[in-house]
Coordinates of C-alpha atoms and ligand atoms in Angstrom, one line a residue:
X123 CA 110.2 118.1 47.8
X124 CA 107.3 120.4 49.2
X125 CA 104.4 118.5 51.2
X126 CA 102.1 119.9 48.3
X127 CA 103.6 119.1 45.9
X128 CA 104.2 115.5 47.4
X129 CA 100.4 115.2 47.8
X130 CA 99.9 116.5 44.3
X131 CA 101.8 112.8 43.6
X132 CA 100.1 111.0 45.9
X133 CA 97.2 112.0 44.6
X134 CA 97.9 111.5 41.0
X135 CA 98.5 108.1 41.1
X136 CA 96.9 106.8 44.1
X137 CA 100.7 105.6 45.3
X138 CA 102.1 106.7 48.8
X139 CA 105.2 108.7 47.9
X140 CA 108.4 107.0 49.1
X141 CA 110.3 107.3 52.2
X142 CA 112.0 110.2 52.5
X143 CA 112.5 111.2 56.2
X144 CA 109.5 112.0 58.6
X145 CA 106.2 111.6 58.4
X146 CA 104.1 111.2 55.3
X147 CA 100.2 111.8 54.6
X148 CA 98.4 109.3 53.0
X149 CA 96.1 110.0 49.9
X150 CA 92.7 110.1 50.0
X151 CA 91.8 106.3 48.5
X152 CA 93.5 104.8 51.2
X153 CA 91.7 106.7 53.4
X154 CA 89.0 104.4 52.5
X155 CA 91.1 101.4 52.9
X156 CA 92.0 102.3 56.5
X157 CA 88.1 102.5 57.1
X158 CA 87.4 99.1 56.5
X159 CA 90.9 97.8 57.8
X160 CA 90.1 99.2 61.3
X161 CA 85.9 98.9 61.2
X162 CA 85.2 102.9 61.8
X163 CA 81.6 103.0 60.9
X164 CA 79.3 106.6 60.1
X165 CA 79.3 108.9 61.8
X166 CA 82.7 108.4 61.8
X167 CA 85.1 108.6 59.1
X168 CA 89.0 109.0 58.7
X169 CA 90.0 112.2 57.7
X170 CA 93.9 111.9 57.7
X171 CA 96.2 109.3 57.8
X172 CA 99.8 109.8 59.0
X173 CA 102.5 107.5 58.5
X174 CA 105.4 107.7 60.9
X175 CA 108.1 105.9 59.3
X176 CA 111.0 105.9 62.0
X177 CA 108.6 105.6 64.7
X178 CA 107.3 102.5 62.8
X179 CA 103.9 104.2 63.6
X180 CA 100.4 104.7 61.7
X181 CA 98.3 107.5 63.4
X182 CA 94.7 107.6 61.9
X183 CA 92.7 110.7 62.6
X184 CA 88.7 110.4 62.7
X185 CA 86.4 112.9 62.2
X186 CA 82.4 112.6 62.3
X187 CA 79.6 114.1 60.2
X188 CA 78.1 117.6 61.0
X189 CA 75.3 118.0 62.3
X190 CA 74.6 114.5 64.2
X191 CA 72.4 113.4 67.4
X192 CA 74.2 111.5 69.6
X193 CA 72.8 108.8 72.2
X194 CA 73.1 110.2 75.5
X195 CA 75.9 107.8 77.4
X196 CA 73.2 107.6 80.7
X197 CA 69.9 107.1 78.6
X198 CA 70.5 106.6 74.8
X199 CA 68.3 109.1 74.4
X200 CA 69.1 111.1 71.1
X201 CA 70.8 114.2 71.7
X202 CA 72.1 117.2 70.5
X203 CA 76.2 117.6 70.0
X204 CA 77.4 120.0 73.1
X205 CA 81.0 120.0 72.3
X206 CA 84.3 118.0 71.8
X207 CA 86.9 117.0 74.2
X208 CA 90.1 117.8 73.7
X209 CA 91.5 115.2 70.8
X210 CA 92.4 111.4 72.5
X211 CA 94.5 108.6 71.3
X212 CA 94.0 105.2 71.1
X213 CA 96.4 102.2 70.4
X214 CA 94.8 99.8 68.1
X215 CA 96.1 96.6 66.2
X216 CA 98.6 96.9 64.2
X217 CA 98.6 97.0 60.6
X218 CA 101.0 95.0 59.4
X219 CA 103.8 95.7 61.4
X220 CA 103.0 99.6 62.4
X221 CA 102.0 100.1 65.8
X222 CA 98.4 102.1 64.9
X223 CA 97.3 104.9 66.9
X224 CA 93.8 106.1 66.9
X225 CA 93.1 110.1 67.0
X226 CA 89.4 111.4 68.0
X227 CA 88.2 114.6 69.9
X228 CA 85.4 112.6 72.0
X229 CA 81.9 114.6 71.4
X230 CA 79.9 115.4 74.1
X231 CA 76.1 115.5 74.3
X232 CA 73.6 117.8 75.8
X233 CA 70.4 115.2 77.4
X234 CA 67.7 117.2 78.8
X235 CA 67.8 114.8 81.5
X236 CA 71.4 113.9 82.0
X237 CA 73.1 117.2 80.7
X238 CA 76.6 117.1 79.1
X239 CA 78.3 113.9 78.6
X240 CA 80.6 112.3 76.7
X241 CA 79.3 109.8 74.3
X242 CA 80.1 106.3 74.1
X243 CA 82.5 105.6 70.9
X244 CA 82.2 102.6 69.2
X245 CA 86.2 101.9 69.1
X246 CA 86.9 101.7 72.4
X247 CA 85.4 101.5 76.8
X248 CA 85.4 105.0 78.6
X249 CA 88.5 105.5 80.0
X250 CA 91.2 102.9 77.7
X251 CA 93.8 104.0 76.0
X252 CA 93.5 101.1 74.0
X253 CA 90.7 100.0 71.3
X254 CA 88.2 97.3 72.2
X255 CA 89.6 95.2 69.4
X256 CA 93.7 95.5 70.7
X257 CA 92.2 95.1 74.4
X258 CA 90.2 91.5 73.1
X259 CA 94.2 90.4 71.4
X260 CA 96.2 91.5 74.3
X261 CA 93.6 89.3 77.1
X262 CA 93.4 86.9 74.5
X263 CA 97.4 86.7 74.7
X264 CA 97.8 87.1 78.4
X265 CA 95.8 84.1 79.2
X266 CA 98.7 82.2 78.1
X267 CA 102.3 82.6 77.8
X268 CA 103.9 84.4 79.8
X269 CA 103.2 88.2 80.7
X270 CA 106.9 89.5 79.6
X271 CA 107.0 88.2 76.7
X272 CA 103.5 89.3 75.5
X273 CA 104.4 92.9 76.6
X274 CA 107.4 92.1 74.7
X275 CA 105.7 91.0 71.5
X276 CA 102.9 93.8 71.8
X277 CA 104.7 96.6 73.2
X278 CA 103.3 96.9 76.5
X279 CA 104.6 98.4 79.6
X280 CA 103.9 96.5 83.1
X281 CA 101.4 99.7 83.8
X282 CA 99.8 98.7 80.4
X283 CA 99.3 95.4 81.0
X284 CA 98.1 96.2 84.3
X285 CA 95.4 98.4 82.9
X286 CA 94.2 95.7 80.7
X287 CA 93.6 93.1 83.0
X288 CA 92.1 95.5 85.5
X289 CA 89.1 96.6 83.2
X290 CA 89.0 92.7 82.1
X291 CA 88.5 91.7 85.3
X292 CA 85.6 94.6 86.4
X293 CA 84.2 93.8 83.1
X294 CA 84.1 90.0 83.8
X295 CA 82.8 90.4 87.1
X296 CA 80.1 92.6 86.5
X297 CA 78.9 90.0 84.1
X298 CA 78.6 87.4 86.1
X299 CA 75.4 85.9 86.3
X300 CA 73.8 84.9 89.8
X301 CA 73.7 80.8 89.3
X302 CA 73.9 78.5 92.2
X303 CA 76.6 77.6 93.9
X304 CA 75.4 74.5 96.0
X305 CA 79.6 73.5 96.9
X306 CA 81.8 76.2 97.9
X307 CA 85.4 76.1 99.2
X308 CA 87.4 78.8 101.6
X309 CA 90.9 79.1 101.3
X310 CA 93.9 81.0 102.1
X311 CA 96.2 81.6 100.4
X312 CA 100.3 83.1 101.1
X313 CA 101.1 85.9 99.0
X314 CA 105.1 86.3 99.0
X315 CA 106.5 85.5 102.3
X316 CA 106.2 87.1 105.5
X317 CA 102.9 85.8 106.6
X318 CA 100.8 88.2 104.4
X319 CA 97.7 86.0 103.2
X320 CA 94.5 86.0 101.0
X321 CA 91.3 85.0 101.5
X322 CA 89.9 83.0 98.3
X323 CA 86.5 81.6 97.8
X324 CA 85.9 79.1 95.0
X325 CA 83.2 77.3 93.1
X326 CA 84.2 73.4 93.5
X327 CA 81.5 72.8 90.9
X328 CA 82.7 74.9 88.4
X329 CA 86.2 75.0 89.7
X330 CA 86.7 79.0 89.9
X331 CA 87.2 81.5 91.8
X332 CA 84.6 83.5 93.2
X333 CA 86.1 86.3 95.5
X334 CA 89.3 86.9 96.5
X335 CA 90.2 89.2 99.9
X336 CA 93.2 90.6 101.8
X337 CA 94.3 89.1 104.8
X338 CA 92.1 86.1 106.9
X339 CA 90.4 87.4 109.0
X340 CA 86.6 87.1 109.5
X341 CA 85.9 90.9 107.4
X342 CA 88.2 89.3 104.3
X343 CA 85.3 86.6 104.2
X344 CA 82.9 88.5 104.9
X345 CA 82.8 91.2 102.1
X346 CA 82.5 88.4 100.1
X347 CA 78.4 87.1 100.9
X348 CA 77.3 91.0 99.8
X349 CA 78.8 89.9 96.7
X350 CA 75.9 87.3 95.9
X351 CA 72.6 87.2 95.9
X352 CA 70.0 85.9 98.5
X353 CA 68.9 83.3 96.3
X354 CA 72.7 82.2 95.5
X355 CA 73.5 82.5 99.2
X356 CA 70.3 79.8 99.9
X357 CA 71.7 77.5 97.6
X358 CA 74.9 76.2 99.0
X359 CA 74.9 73.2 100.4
X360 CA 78.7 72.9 102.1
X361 CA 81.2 75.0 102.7
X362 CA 84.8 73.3 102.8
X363 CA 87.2 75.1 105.2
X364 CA 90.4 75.3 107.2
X365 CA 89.5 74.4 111.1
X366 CA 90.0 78.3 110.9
X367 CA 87.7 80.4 113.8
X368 CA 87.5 83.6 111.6
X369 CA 86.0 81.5 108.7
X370 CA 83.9 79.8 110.8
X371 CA 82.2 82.8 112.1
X372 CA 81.7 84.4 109.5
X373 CA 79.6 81.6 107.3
X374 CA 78.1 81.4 110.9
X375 CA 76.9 84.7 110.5
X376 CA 76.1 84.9 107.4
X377 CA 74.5 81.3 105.7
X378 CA 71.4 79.6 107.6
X379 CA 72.3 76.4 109.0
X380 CA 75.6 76.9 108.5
X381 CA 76.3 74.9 111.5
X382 CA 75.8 71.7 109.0
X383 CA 77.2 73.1 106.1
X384 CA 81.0 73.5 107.4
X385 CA 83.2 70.4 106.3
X386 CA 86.7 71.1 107.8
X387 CA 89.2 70.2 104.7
X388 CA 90.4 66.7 105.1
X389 CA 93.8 66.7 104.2
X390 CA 94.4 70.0 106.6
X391 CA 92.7 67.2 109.1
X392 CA 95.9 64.7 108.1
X393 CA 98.2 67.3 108.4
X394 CA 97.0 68.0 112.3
X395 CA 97.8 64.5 112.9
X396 CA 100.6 64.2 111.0
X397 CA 102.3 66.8 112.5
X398 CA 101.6 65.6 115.7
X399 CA 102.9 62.3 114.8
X400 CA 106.2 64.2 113.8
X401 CA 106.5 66.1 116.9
X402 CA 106.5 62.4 118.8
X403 CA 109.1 61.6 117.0
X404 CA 111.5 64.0 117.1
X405 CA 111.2 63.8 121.2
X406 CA 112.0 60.3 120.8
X407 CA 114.9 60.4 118.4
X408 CA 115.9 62.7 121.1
X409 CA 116.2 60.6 123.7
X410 CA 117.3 57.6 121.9
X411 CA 119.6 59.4 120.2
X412 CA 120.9 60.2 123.9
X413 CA 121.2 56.5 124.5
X414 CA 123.1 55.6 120.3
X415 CA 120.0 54.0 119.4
X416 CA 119.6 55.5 115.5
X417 CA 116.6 54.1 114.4
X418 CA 115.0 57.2 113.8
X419 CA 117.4 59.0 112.2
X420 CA 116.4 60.6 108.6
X421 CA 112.6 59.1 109.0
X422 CA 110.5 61.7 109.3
X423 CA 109.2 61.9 105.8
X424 CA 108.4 57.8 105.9
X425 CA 105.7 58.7 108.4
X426 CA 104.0 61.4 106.7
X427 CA 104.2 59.3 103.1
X428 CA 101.4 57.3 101.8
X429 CA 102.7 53.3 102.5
X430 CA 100.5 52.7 99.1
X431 CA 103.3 55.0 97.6
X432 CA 106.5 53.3 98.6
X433 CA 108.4 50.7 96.2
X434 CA 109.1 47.4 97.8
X435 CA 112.3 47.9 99.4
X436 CA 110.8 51.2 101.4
X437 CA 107.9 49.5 102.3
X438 CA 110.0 46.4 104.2
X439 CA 112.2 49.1 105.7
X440 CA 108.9 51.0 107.0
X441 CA 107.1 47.6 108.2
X442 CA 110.2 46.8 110.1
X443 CA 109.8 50.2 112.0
X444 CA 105.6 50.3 112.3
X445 CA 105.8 47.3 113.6
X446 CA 108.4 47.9 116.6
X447 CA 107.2 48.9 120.1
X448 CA 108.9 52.7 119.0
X449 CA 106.7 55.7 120.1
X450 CA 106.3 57.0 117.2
X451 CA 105.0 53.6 115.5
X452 CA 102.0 54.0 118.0
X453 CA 101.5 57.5 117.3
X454 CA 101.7 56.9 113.3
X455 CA 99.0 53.8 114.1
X456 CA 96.8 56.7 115.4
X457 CA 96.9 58.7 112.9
X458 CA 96.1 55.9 110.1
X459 CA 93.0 54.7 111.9
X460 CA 91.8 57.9 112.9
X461 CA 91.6 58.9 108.9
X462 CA 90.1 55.9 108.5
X463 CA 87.2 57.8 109.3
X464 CA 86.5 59.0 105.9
X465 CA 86.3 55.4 104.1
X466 CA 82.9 55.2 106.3
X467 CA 79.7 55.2 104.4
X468 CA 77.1 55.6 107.0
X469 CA 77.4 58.5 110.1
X470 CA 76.8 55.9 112.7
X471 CA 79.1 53.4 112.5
X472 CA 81.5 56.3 111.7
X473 CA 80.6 58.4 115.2
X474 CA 81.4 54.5 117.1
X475 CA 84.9 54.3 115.4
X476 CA 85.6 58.1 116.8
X477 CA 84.7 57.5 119.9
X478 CA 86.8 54.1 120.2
X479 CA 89.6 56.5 118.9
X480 CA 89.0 59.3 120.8
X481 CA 89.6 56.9 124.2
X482 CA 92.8 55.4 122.4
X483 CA 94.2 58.2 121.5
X484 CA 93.7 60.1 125.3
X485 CA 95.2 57.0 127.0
X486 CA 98.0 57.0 124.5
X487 CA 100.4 58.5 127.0
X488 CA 101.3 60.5 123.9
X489 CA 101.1 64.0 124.6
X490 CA 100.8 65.5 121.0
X491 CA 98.5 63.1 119.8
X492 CA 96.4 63.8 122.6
X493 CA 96.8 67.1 121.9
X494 CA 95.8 66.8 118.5
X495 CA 92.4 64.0 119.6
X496 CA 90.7 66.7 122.1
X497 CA 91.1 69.1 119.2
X498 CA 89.2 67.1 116.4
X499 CA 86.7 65.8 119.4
X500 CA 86.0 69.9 119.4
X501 CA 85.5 69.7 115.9
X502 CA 83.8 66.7 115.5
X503 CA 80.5 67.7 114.1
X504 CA 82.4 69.5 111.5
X505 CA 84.5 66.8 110.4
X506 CA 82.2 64.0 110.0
X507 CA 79.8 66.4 108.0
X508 CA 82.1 64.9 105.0
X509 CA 80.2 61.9 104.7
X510 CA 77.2 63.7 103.6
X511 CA 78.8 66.1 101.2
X512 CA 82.1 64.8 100.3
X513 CA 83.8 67.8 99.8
X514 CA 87.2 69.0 100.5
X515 CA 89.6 71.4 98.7
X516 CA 91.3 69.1 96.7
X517 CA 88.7 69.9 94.5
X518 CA 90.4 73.4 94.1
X519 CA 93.8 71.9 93.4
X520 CA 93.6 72.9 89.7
X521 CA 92.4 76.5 91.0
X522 CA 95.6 76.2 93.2
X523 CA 98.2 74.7 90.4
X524 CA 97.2 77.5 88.5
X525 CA 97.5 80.6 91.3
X526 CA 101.1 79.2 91.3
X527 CA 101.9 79.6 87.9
X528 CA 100.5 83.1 88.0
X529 CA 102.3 83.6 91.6
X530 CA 105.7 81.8 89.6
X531 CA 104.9 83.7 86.2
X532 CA 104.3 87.4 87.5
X533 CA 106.9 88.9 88.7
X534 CA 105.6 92.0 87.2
X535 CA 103.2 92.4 90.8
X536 CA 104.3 95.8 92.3
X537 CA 101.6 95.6 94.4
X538 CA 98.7 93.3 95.6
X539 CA 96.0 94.2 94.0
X540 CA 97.5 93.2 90.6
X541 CA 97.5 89.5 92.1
X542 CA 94.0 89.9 93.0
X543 CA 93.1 90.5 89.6
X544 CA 95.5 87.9 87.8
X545 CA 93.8 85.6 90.5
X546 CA 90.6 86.6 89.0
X547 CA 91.5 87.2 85.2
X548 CA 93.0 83.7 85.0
X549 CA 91.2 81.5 87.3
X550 CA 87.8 83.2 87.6
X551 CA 86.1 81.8 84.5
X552 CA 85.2 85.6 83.4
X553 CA 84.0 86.4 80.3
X554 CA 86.8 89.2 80.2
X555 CA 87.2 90.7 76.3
X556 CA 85.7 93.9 76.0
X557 CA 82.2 94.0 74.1
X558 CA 82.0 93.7 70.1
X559 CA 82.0 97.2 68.7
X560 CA 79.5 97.7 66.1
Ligands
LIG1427 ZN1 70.2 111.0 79.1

């Protein structure tokens, strides 16, 4: 059967012509159809549409009207056609279960101001390969399962995906509008192993990310206050951090009074001292060891462990060993009262209880607890600025559950900068989908 003789059927009856082998025009009627299925509005119209049947494909070829002004990409002003590009293609939803490909030669206007440029199309964002509908479905998708199997289910390479989530992510960002941001939270964050590390700054309000930076050092916080405006950077309040030099100087630098607004992180604060407790220990089970006294043996997790967490049973064992004349019982005593600190209402009361600490703790004969007592004494301004803001990172821990599903779930990350932007596309509360086409 000839191909005019096949549209001379098609035509006829207003039926596509059966599968024969390769690729088969639709008639003109569903032309129309196609239109409205896939929302291309004048100026643009479909002039051909191809069905590739082994391919499981649909390619639709648009066309516009003759003769047309078109806004000027720069200045909307109304222009006169220059040119085309050469013809582009576009992936779009599917219909029903074809894979459907857009097919366009981009025009290109002539602004007296701006000169040639291409003109925005209504379909799809300068530069996708994708439609602004299938983009909105695939983000849509990605926010959820995981990231194979929605490439799976839609097709998409790694790159692909990639793509998507990178223009999401600029999109979202640029978005962003500049509200206040009175509690904020600095982080780091392990990317793989090997000591490489990310800088992340979050919103505790809103419980998002804000920035995210290579490394930690005092430049991967720092790019991130050029990043927000004056106004935004008057507004915050506290600033919950690691006791980490490089952080420190740079909110230093760069927020007024920052001096008051640091709150070292109180649980990185327990885990000083709870190391420190630990390293008293294992020089005592040393030396006891030495001597076949095995009442250390296998306890180290009973002195980092919440006592308000043990069952009965572990809680008589423990009391038997707090309440010995061991090392390590002292050292653990420490520790408790000196993060009983933060049950304090009033600064006061709280600075006297230091103190008292503070001259335990250096006459403990207890070298890492000593250790561990001149170093929050250093820090102490920092420390009991809790009481006024009551902020630690905690407040980040749904931030952080969900940077390790994306860290567990993406295994797809060649590189980086494609956690960077899963960081941001999933826990940076961006409006991401690309704009409604008219
Ligand atoms: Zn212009």
């Amino acid at each position: 059967m000839d191909a005019g003789f096949r549209a001379h059927l098609a035509g006829a009856d207003g039926l596509w012509i059966p599968p024969v082998r390769g690729n088969i025009s639709v008639c003109m009627q569903d032309h129309e159809l196609y239109r409205r299925i896939l929302g291309i509005e004048a100026p643009w119209q479909v002039e051909r549409v191809e069905l590739q049947l082994k391919q499981g494909e649909v390619h639709v070829y648009l066309t516009h009207q003759a003769n047309l002004e078109w806004a000027c990409a720069d200045c909307g002003r109304p222009s006169p056609l220059y040119d085309h590009q050469a013809e582009r293609q576009w992936r779009h939803l599917d219909t029903c279960q074809y894979q459907t490909i857009l097919h366009a030669a981009p025009p290109r206007s002539q602004c007296p101001e701006h000169g040639i440029r291409v003109v925005q199309l209504p379909w799809a964002e300068a530069g996708s390969h994708f439609t602004a509908l299938f983009e909105g479905l695939a983000i849509a998708w990605l926010k959820h399962p995981s990231q194979k199997a929605v490439g799976e289910q839609l097709r998409l390479s790694w790159d692909e995906i990639h793509g998507i989530m990178e223009r999401a992510v600029k999109r979202g960002l640029a978005r962003r509008q500049a509200e206040e941001m009175p509690q904020l939270g600095v982080d780091e964050k392990a990317f793989r192993k090997g000591h490489k590390y990310l800088t992340l700054v979050n919103d505790l309000e809103h419980s998002r990310v804000l920035y995210v930076a290579e490394d930690r050092e005092q430049k991967s916080l720092d790019g991130f206050w050029s990043t927000i405006t004056a106004e935004q950077r008057a507004s915050i309040q506290a600033v919950a951090m690691d006791m980490w030099d490089p952080y420190i100087s740079s909110v230093l630098d760069h927020v007024e009074d920052g001096e008051k607004k640091i709150v070292f992180d109180k649980f990185h604060i327990a885990k000083h001292l709870g190391e420190a407790v630990d390293r008293v220990r294992r020089r005592e089970h040393k030396d006891l060891n030495a001597e076949g006294d095995e009442r250390l043996k296998g306890t180290k997790y009973d002195w980092l462990r919440d006592p308000a967490r043990m069952d009965q049973e572990q809680r008589r064992e423990f009391a038997k060993l707090k309440q010995s004349e061991l090392k390590t019982a002292r050292a653990w005593a420490l520790k408790e009262t000196a993060m009983a600190l933060y049950n304090y209402v009033y600064e006061k009361p709280a600075r006297k209880h230091f103190q008292w600490w503070y001259q335990w703790a250096v006459r403990s004969r207890l070298q890492p607890m000593k250790d561990v007592a001149a170093m929050l004494k250093r820090r102490f301004e920092n420390i009991i600025t809790y009481l006024r803001h009551q902020i630690t990172n905690a407040a980040s821990e749904s931030i952080n559950a969900k940077i390790q599903w994306v860290k567990y779930t993406a295994r797809g990350f060649r590189n980086k900068q494609n956690f960077i932007n899963a960081i941001y596309f999933h826990c940076g509360g961006l409006e991401l989908a690309p704009s409604p086409t008219k």
